[in-house]
Short mmCIF file of C-alpha atoms in Angstrom, two decimals:
data_model
loop_
_atom_site.label_atom_id
_atom_site.label_comp_id
_atom_site.label_asym_id
_atom_site.label_seq_id
_atom_site.Cartn_x
_atom_site.Cartn_y
_atom_site.Cartn_z
CA UNK A 1110 32.36 -3.78 25.49
CA UNK A 1111 32.96 -6.44 22.94
CA UNK A 1112 30.61 -6.12 19.68
CA UNK A 1113 30.46 -8.73 16.81
CA UNK A 1114 30.37 -7.25 13.25
CA UNK A 1115 28.34 -9.57 11.04
CA UNK A 1116 30.79 -9.92 8.11
CA UNK A 1117 33.70 -12.26 7.13
CA UNK A 1118 35.08 -9.29 5.15
CA UNK A 1119 38.35 -8.15 6.78
CA UNK A 1120 37.98 -4.36 5.20
CA UNK A 1121 34.64 -3.58 7.04
CA UNK A 1122 35.91 -5.00 10.28
CA UNK A 1123 39.20 -2.69 9.88
CA UNK A 1124 36.58 0.28 8.84
CA UNK A 1125 34.38 -0.11 11.78
CA UNK A 1126 37.50 -0.38 14.41
CA UNK A 1127 38.67 2.64 12.97
CA UNK A 1128 35.62 4.75 13.73
CA UNK A 1129 34.35 2.88 16.92
CA UNK A 1130 36.49 2.43 20.03
CA UNK A 1131 34.87 -0.69 21.24
CA UNK A 1132 36.45 -4.34 20.84
CA UNK A 1133 35.22 -5.31 17.35
CA UNK A 1134 35.25 -8.80 16.40
CA UNK A 1135 34.29 -10.52 13.00
CA UNK A 1136 32.24 -13.55 12.42
CA UNK A 1137 35.40 -15.65 11.96
CA UNK A 1138 35.43 -15.61 15.79
CA UNK A 1139 32.06 -17.87 15.64
CA UNK A 1140 32.73 -20.28 13.42
CA UNK A 1141 29.31 -21.82 14.27
CA UNK A 1142 27.50 -19.19 13.08
CA UNK A 1143 26.26 -19.77 9.57
CA UNK A 1144 25.09 -17.29 6.73
CA UNK A 1145 21.65 -15.54 7.28
CA UNK A 1146 19.43 -15.37 4.51
CA UNK A 1147 18.63 -12.03 3.36
CA UNK A 1148 14.85 -12.12 3.23
CA UNK A 1149 14.17 -8.75 4.06
CA UNK A 1150 12.63 -6.05 1.30
CA UNK A 1151 14.87 -3.10 2.55
CA UNK A 1152 18.53 -2.49 3.29
CA UNK A 1153 17.14 -1.81 6.90
CA UNK A 1154 15.40 -5.03 7.23
CA UNK A 1155 18.16 -7.09 6.18
CA UNK A 1156 20.81 -5.52 8.32
CA UNK A 1157 18.41 -6.03 11.27
CA UNK A 1158 17.83 -9.67 10.43
CA UNK A 1159 21.51 -10.18 10.21
CA UNK A 1160 22.42 -8.13 13.42
CA UNK A 1161 19.72 -10.26 15.41
CA UNK A 1162 20.69 -13.60 14.22
CA UNK A 1163 24.44 -12.66 15.34
CA UNK A 1164 23.19 -11.31 18.56
CA UNK A 1165 21.16 -13.95 19.38
CA UNK A 1166 23.77 -17.00 18.24
CA UNK A 1167 26.83 -15.09 19.89
CA UNK A 1168 25.10 -13.64 22.95
CA UNK A 1169 27.09 -10.16 22.15
CA UNK A 1170 25.82 -7.35 20.81
CA UNK A 1171 25.93 -7.27 16.94
CA UNK A 1172 26.33 -4.79 14.27
CA UNK A 1173 25.25 -5.72 10.49
CA UNK A 1174 25.06 -3.74 7.47
CA UNK A 1175 23.29 -3.87 4.21
CA UNK A 1176 24.06 -2.02 1.15
CA UNK A 1177 24.15 -1.38 -2.46
CA UNK A 1178 23.45 0.80 -5.23
CA UNK A 1179 19.97 2.55 -6.19
CA UNK A 1180 19.73 3.63 -9.73
CA UNK A 1181 16.88 6.29 -10.03
CA UNK A 1182 16.19 4.93 -13.63
CA UNK A 1183 15.58 1.50 -12.59
CA UNK A 1184 13.48 2.86 -9.51
CA UNK A 1185 16.02 2.41 -6.86
CA UNK A 1186 17.06 -1.06 -8.19
CA UNK A 1187 19.41 -2.94 -8.08
CA UNK A 1188 18.94 -1.92 -4.24
CA UNK A 1189 19.05 -4.64 -2.17
CA UNK A 1190 19.63 -7.25 -4.74
CA UNK A 1191 22.88 -5.28 -5.72
CA UNK A 1192 25.34 -8.03 -5.20
CA UNK A 1193 23.00 -10.70 -6.78
CA UNK A 1194 21.90 -8.53 -9.45
CA UNK A 1195 23.20 -10.99 -12.17
CA UNK A 1196 21.59 -13.86 -10.55
CA UNK A 1197 25.30 -14.95 -9.49
CA UNK A 1198 25.51 -13.64 -5.87
CA UNK A 1199 28.96 -11.95 -5.55
CA UNK A 1200 29.89 -11.70 -8.94
CA UNK A 1201 30.80 -8.16 -9.48
CA UNK A 1202 31.96 -8.06 -12.58
CA UNK A 1203 28.59 -9.67 -14.27
CA UNK A 1204 26.48 -7.30 -11.95
CA UNK A 1205 27.95 -4.30 -13.09
CA UNK A 1206 28.04 -5.51 -16.72
CA UNK A 1207 24.20 -6.22 -16.62
CA UNK A 1208 23.61 -2.93 -15.07
CA UNK A 1209 25.65 -0.99 -17.68
CA UNK A 1210 23.78 -2.82 -20.40
CA UNK A 1211 20.28 -2.37 -18.93
CA UNK A 1212 20.60 1.26 -18.83
CA UNK A 1213 22.65 1.96 -22.05
CA UNK A 1214 20.18 4.00 -23.69
CA UNK A 1215 19.37 6.01 -20.40
CA UNK A 1216 20.69 9.50 -21.31
CA UNK A 1217 23.47 11.14 -19.07
CA UNK A 1218 20.95 13.53 -17.33
CA UNK A 1219 18.83 10.79 -15.84
CA UNK A 1220 21.53 8.36 -14.53
CA UNK A 1221 21.54 9.56 -11.10
CA UNK A 1222 21.60 7.27 -8.28
CA UNK A 1223 22.82 6.69 -4.63
CA UNK A 1224 24.82 4.23 -2.83
CA UNK A 1225 22.78 3.41 0.32
CA UNK A 1226 23.77 1.81 3.50
CA UNK A 1227 21.83 0.50 6.49
CA UNK A 1228 23.72 -0.38 9.90
CA UNK A 1229 21.85 -1.88 12.34
CA UNK A 1230 22.74 -2.99 16.19
CA UNK A 1231 21.21 -5.63 17.85
CA UNK A 1232 21.32 -6.81 21.50
CA UNK A 1233 20.76 -10.45 22.62
CA UNK A 1234 17.79 -9.20 24.61
CA UNK A 1235 16.28 -8.35 21.45
CA UNK A 1236 16.83 -4.26 21.64
CA UNK A 1237 17.29 -2.84 18.00
CA UNK A 1238 18.49 0.40 16.37
CA UNK A 1239 19.23 1.09 12.69
CA UNK A 1240 20.77 3.91 10.55
CA UNK A 1241 21.00 4.75 7.05
CA UNK A 1242 24.12 6.74 5.15
CA UNK A 1243 23.47 7.90 1.44
CA UNK A 1244 25.75 8.97 -1.22
CA UNK A 1245 24.17 10.67 -4.42
CA UNK A 1246 25.94 10.52 -7.53
CA UNK A 1247 26.12 9.32 -11.18
CA UNK A 1248 26.28 5.97 -12.74
CA UNK A 1249 28.60 6.50 -15.78
CA UNK A 1250 28.95 3.80 -18.81
CA UNK A 1251 32.36 3.26 -18.81
CA UNK A 1252 34.15 1.75 -15.86
CA UNK A 1253 37.05 3.64 -14.38
CA UNK A 1254 39.58 2.87 -11.49
CA UNK A 1255 40.43 -0.25 -9.73
CA UNK A 1256 40.03 0.55 -6.00
CA UNK A 1257 36.90 -0.55 -3.98
CA UNK A 1258 34.59 -3.23 -5.28
CA UNK A 1259 31.12 -3.94 -6.80
CA UNK A 1260 29.67 -0.98 -8.77
CA UNK A 1261 32.48 1.52 -7.56
CA UNK A 1262 34.21 1.73 -10.88
CA UNK A 1263 30.89 3.16 -12.54
CA UNK A 1264 30.01 5.35 -9.85
CA UNK A 1265 30.91 9.24 -9.51
CA UNK A 1266 29.49 10.73 -6.41
CA UNK A 1267 28.34 14.48 -6.59
CA UNK A 1268 31.14 16.95 -6.15
CA UNK A 1269 33.51 14.49 -7.30
CA UNK A 1270 34.81 13.98 -11.00
CA UNK A 1271 36.51 10.57 -9.99
CA UNK A 1272 34.80 7.28 -9.61
CA UNK A 1273 34.73 5.86 -6.11
CA UNK A 1274 37.04 3.12 -7.62
CA UNK A 1275 39.43 6.05 -8.17
CA UNK A 1276 39.28 7.45 -4.56
CA UNK A 1277 41.89 6.13 -1.90
CA UNK A 1278 40.62 4.34 1.01
CA UNK A 1279 40.42 7.19 3.34
CA UNK A 1280 38.59 9.38 0.99
CA UNK A 1281 36.01 6.74 0.32
CA UNK A 1282 35.58 6.44 3.99
CA UNK A 1283 34.93 9.97 4.62
CA UNK A 1284 32.23 10.19 2.20
CA UNK A 1285 30.87 6.75 1.34
CA UNK A 1286 27.36 5.49 2.43
CA UNK A 1287 29.18 2.88 4.67
CA UNK A 1288 31.18 5.50 6.37
CA UNK A 1289 28.13 7.95 6.91
CA UNK A 1290 26.13 4.62 8.39
CA UNK A 1291 28.75 3.34 10.65
CA UNK A 1292 29.68 6.97 11.94
CA UNK A 1293 25.75 7.70 12.54
CA UNK A 1294 25.82 4.44 14.53
CA UNK A 1295 28.75 5.33 17.07
CA UNK A 1296 26.53 7.51 19.39
CA UNK A 1297 23.66 5.24 18.88
CA UNK A 1298 25.88 2.03 20.23
CA UNK A 1299 27.44 4.39 22.90
CA UNK A 1300 23.91 5.13 24.11
CA UNK A 1301 22.61 1.91 24.25
CA UNK A 1302 25.77 -0.14 25.62
CA UNK A 1303 27.07 2.57 28.45
CA UNK B 1154 -9.53 6.06 -42.06
CA UNK B 1155 -6.24 4.57 -42.07
CA UNK B 1156 -3.95 4.05 -38.89
CA UNK B 1157 -0.48 2.84 -38.58
CA UNK B 1158 0.51 0.48 -35.77
CA UNK B 1159 4.01 1.08 -34.91
CA UNK B 1160 5.08 -2.49 -34.99
CA UNK B 1161 6.18 -5.29 -37.37
CA UNK B 1162 4.62 -7.92 -34.99
CA UNK B 1163 1.74 -9.52 -36.74
CA UNK B 1164 0.10 -10.62 -33.66
CA UNK B 1165 -0.44 -7.19 -32.27
CA UNK B 1166 -1.52 -6.23 -35.81
CA UNK B 1167 -4.14 -8.85 -35.76
CA UNK B 1168 -5.25 -8.19 -32.21
CA UNK B 1169 -5.53 -4.16 -32.59
CA UNK B 1170 -7.87 -5.11 -35.67
CA UNK B 1171 -9.92 -7.51 -34.14
CA UNK B 1172 -10.96 -4.41 -31.72
CA UNK B 1173 -10.80 -1.27 -33.77
CA UNK B 1174 -12.95 -1.09 -36.81
CA UNK B 1175 -10.22 1.06 -38.52
CA UNK B 1176 -7.99 -0.01 -41.66
CA UNK B 1177 -5.03 -1.04 -39.62
CA UNK B 1178 -1.59 -1.22 -41.48
CA UNK B 1179 1.60 -2.34 -39.85
CA UNK B 1180 5.07 -0.87 -40.20
CA UNK B 1181 5.69 -3.73 -42.93
CA UNK B 1182 3.82 -0.88 -45.22
CA UNK B 1183 6.55 1.62 -44.56
CA UNK B 1184 9.63 -0.23 -45.06
CA UNK B 1185 11.52 3.62 -44.61
CA UNK B 1186 10.58 4.07 -41.12
CA UNK B 1187 13.12 2.82 -38.81
CA UNK B 1188 13.29 1.58 -35.25
CA UNK B 1189 12.84 4.42 -32.85
CA UNK B 1190 15.10 4.77 -29.83
CA UNK B 1191 12.92 4.14 -26.52
CA UNK B 1192 14.69 6.63 -24.56
CA UNK B 1193 11.53 7.69 -22.32
CA UNK B 1194 11.42 6.86 -18.56
CA UNK B 1195 7.63 5.44 -18.56
CA UNK B 1196 5.57 3.14 -20.91
CA UNK B 1197 3.79 6.25 -21.71
CA UNK B 1198 6.61 7.92 -22.65
CA UNK B 1199 8.10 5.47 -24.67
CA UNK B 1200 4.55 4.54 -26.52
CA UNK B 1201 4.30 8.36 -27.44
CA UNK B 1202 7.92 8.66 -28.84
CA UNK B 1203 7.10 5.34 -31.11
CA UNK B 1204 3.53 6.93 -32.08
CA UNK B 1205 5.13 10.63 -32.87
CA UNK B 1206 7.66 9.30 -34.93
CA UNK B 1207 5.84 6.95 -36.97
CA UNK B 1208 2.87 9.68 -37.42
CA UNK B 1209 5.48 12.11 -38.53
CA UNK B 1210 7.08 9.69 -41.14
CA UNK B 1211 4.12 8.40 -42.14
CA UNK B 1212 1.76 11.29 -42.41
CA UNK B 1213 -0.80 8.85 -41.13
CA UNK B 1214 -2.25 8.71 -37.55
CA UNK B 1215 -0.25 6.43 -35.45
CA UNK B 1216 -0.94 3.79 -32.70
CA UNK B 1217 1.99 2.39 -30.56
CA UNK B 1218 2.09 0.53 -27.33
CA UNK B 1219 5.03 -0.05 -24.61
CA UNK B 1220 4.40 -2.65 -22.03
CA UNK B 1221 6.41 -4.88 -19.65
CA UNK B 1222 6.14 -6.52 -16.12
CA UNK B 1223 6.51 -4.83 -13.10
CA UNK B 1224 7.39 -6.33 -10.10
CA UNK B 1225 6.52 -4.84 -6.86
CA UNK B 1226 9.75 -6.58 -5.00
CA UNK B 1227 11.82 -4.93 -7.57
CA UNK B 1228 10.31 -1.54 -7.22
CA UNK B 1229 8.25 -2.16 -10.49
CA UNK B 1230 10.92 -3.33 -12.40
CA UNK B 1231 11.87 -4.73 -15.04
CA UNK B 1232 8.90 -1.98 -16.29
CA UNK B 1233 10.23 -0.45 -19.43
CA UNK B 1234 13.23 -2.36 -19.42
CA UNK B 1235 11.38 -5.77 -19.61
CA UNK B 1236 12.42 -6.74 -23.23
CA UNK B 1237 16.19 -5.99 -22.40
CA UNK B 1238 16.50 -6.90 -18.66
CA UNK B 1239 19.31 -9.52 -19.16
CA UNK B 1240 21.23 -6.62 -21.65
CA UNK B 1241 19.99 -8.80 -24.60
CA UNK B 1242 17.05 -7.16 -26.33
CA UNK B 1243 14.23 -9.85 -27.14
CA UNK B 1244 15.89 -12.66 -25.51
CA UNK B 1245 12.69 -13.81 -23.79
CA UNK B 1246 14.37 -16.81 -22.03
CA UNK B 1247 17.59 -15.01 -20.56
CA UNK B 1248 15.36 -11.95 -19.43
CA UNK B 1249 12.91 -14.46 -17.67
CA UNK B 1250 15.74 -16.40 -16.14
CA UNK B 1251 17.57 -13.64 -14.87
CA UNK B 1252 14.36 -12.50 -13.01
CA UNK B 1253 13.64 -15.50 -11.61
CA UNK B 1254 17.16 -15.84 -10.08
CA UNK B 1255 16.94 -11.91 -8.82
CA UNK B 1256 14.10 -12.93 -6.92
CA UNK B 1257 14.57 -16.31 -5.97
CA UNK B 1258 15.02 -15.49 -2.26
CA UNK B 1259 11.77 -13.25 -2.15
CA UNK B 1260 8.81 -15.24 -0.46
CA UNK B 1261 5.73 -15.87 -2.11
CA UNK B 1262 3.64 -13.52 -0.20
CA UNK B 1263 5.88 -10.52 -1.72
CA UNK B 1264 5.84 -11.74 -5.44
CA UNK B 1265 2.90 -9.62 -6.65
CA UNK B 1266 3.56 -7.67 -9.61
CA UNK B 1267 1.39 -6.39 -12.72
CA UNK B 1268 1.69 -6.40 -16.73
CA UNK B 1269 1.27 -2.92 -17.72
CA UNK B 1270 0.59 -1.41 -20.88
CA UNK B 1271 0.56 2.05 -22.47
CA UNK B 1272 -1.04 2.81 -25.85
CA UNK B 1273 -0.65 6.18 -27.34
CA UNK B 1274 -2.34 7.67 -30.42
CA UNK B 1275 -0.30 10.59 -32.57
CA UNK B 1276 -1.29 12.36 -35.20
CA UNK B 1277 0.65 14.03 -37.84
CA UNK B 1278 -0.45 17.46 -36.69
CA UNK B 1279 1.43 16.98 -33.16
CA UNK B 1280 -1.90 15.83 -31.18
CA UNK B 1281 -1.59 12.89 -28.75
CA UNK B 1282 -3.54 10.55 -26.58
CA UNK B 1283 -2.31 8.00 -24.30
CA UNK B 1284 -3.91 5.32 -21.71
CA UNK B 1285 -2.73 2.40 -19.47
CA UNK B 1286 -4.10 -0.93 -19.18
CA UNK B 1287 -2.96 -2.80 -16.00
CA UNK B 1288 -3.46 -6.79 -15.00
CA UNK B 1289 -2.02 -7.35 -11.46
CA UNK B 1290 -0.79 -10.86 -10.61
CA UNK B 1291 1.91 -13.08 -9.02
CA UNK B 1292 5.17 -14.10 -10.19
CA UNK B 1293 5.81 -17.82 -9.72
CA UNK B 1294 9.30 -19.52 -9.54
CA UNK B 1295 8.70 -22.62 -12.02
CA UNK B 1296 7.54 -21.58 -15.47
CA UNK B 1297 4.23 -23.00 -16.73
CA UNK B 1298 2.69 -22.80 -20.48
CA UNK B 1299 4.10 -22.23 -24.04
CA UNK B 1300 1.42 -19.90 -24.96
CA UNK B 1301 2.20 -15.75 -25.09
CA UNK B 1302 5.80 -14.93 -24.75
CA UNK B 1303 7.97 -13.14 -22.56
CA UNK B 1304 7.19 -13.19 -18.91
CA UNK B 1305 3.98 -15.01 -19.40
CA UNK B 1306 5.01 -18.36 -18.33
CA UNK B 1307 5.84 -17.10 -14.65
CA UNK B 1308 3.13 -14.78 -14.40
CA UNK B 1309 -0.63 -15.81 -12.53
CA UNK B 1310 -3.27 -13.20 -13.05
CA UNK B 1311 -5.35 -12.20 -9.78
CA UNK B 1312 -8.32 -14.62 -9.94
CA UNK B 1313 -6.81 -17.06 -12.06
CA UNK B 1314 -4.96 -20.25 -11.48
CA UNK B 1315 -3.32 -20.70 -14.94
CA UNK B 1316 -0.12 -18.50 -16.11
CA UNK B 1317 -0.74 -16.18 -19.08
CA UNK B 1318 1.01 -18.75 -20.77
CA UNK B 1319 -1.73 -21.38 -20.14
CA UNK B 1320 -4.43 -19.16 -21.44
CA UNK B 1321 -5.83 -19.20 -25.11
CA UNK B 1322 -5.27 -16.14 -26.96
CA UNK B 1323 -8.94 -15.37 -26.47
CA UNK B 1324 -8.78 -15.32 -22.72
CA UNK B 1325 -5.56 -13.61 -22.56
CA UNK B 1326 -6.95 -10.80 -24.89
CA UNK B 1327 -9.88 -10.50 -22.54
CA UNK B 1328 -8.07 -9.47 -19.36
CA UNK B 1329 -4.46 -8.74 -20.56
CA UNK B 1330 -2.78 -5.66 -20.17
CA UNK B 1331 -2.38 -4.98 -23.82
CA UNK B 1332 -6.16 -5.89 -24.46
CA UNK B 1333 -7.43 -3.52 -21.50
CA UNK B 1334 -5.21 -0.71 -22.92
CA UNK B 1335 -6.34 -1.04 -26.78
CA UNK B 1336 -9.83 -1.16 -25.55
CA UNK B 1337 -9.56 1.65 -23.72
CA UNK B 1338 -8.00 3.61 -26.79
CA UNK B 1339 -11.02 2.75 -28.87
CA UNK B 1340 -13.14 5.59 -28.24
CA UNK B 1341 -10.10 8.09 -27.86
CA UNK B 1342 -9.33 7.03 -31.51
CA UNK B 1343 -12.91 7.51 -32.53
CA UNK B 1344 -13.32 10.98 -30.80
CA UNK B 1345 -9.87 12.19 -31.79
CA UNK B 1346 -10.49 10.94 -35.94
CA UNK B 1347 -14.12 11.18 -36.38
#
């Protein structure tokens, strides 16, 4: 069974291929499908918006994810706005710099947070499923590490002394919010599609 | 009875003098008192931190306030970080521009929010009281009006068609979060101090 993953990010496609033994194709196979506006108010809503749009336009089952960093002292923000927190979508450095400046006075014991990922499956007939993965941790004030992307250099998962930017890809996959969500989606996809 | 208002903002001092018939002095009368770090996680905690610090150092009853804009779509943020949302404390224009950029995709029906103000009284002997005032409204996308400060140009109170930056000072006092909180504090101050 062929499934479209609603992303042009090669890393995400490879990750989903590693854990789901279906024929995964990315959006690059569907150049006619444009970007979907993420107007939802939750990760799950945005993941479903994207999955439905791609399922409708491709005529194939579609998987999409939406994820971000939820900082306790910011009431769970940047959350769904993580990738555009500074107002400039995808500017990782500006987003990270802004977050650190905002919580610069927040003491270490109140710098908890979580990476959250919603992974959604939508079928051309309108069926949908959505699951979430959560990785709790702490936001540190000095970035460390060069792996990953986004807020990885300032996020230390619970039980770790390294930031998610200091983990190998395999170590990160094993505990990450996206790994958790994609793995939780596997039995759901199998049940719906077979 | 003399009361210190923990601010150097002449507008706030004048406002409190209008509604509280005590002898109100501002921090300019106490040049030896430095700035208090706002390390609390709520408006009330920060207002109390400031009031206690000033009461201890001045030896007089002290009133302090902390306030901000809580946007529903941002889970109540900027909240206590309103004055430093862009990472630059007190840069009203940068803070407002950032907020508008962050919620630019949020549709009108989900742009509700509230101005919230906590007003605290602390005595040199450690007694404390705190009250809150809330003004619900909507965050619009195009700033209007030149009155007020902070986020006033993009906030339209419920029941109004004008932004809080388009209201006169008297109109704003009558409905504003700070006016509500200071007026709610009046009977509390009278009870504690007389």
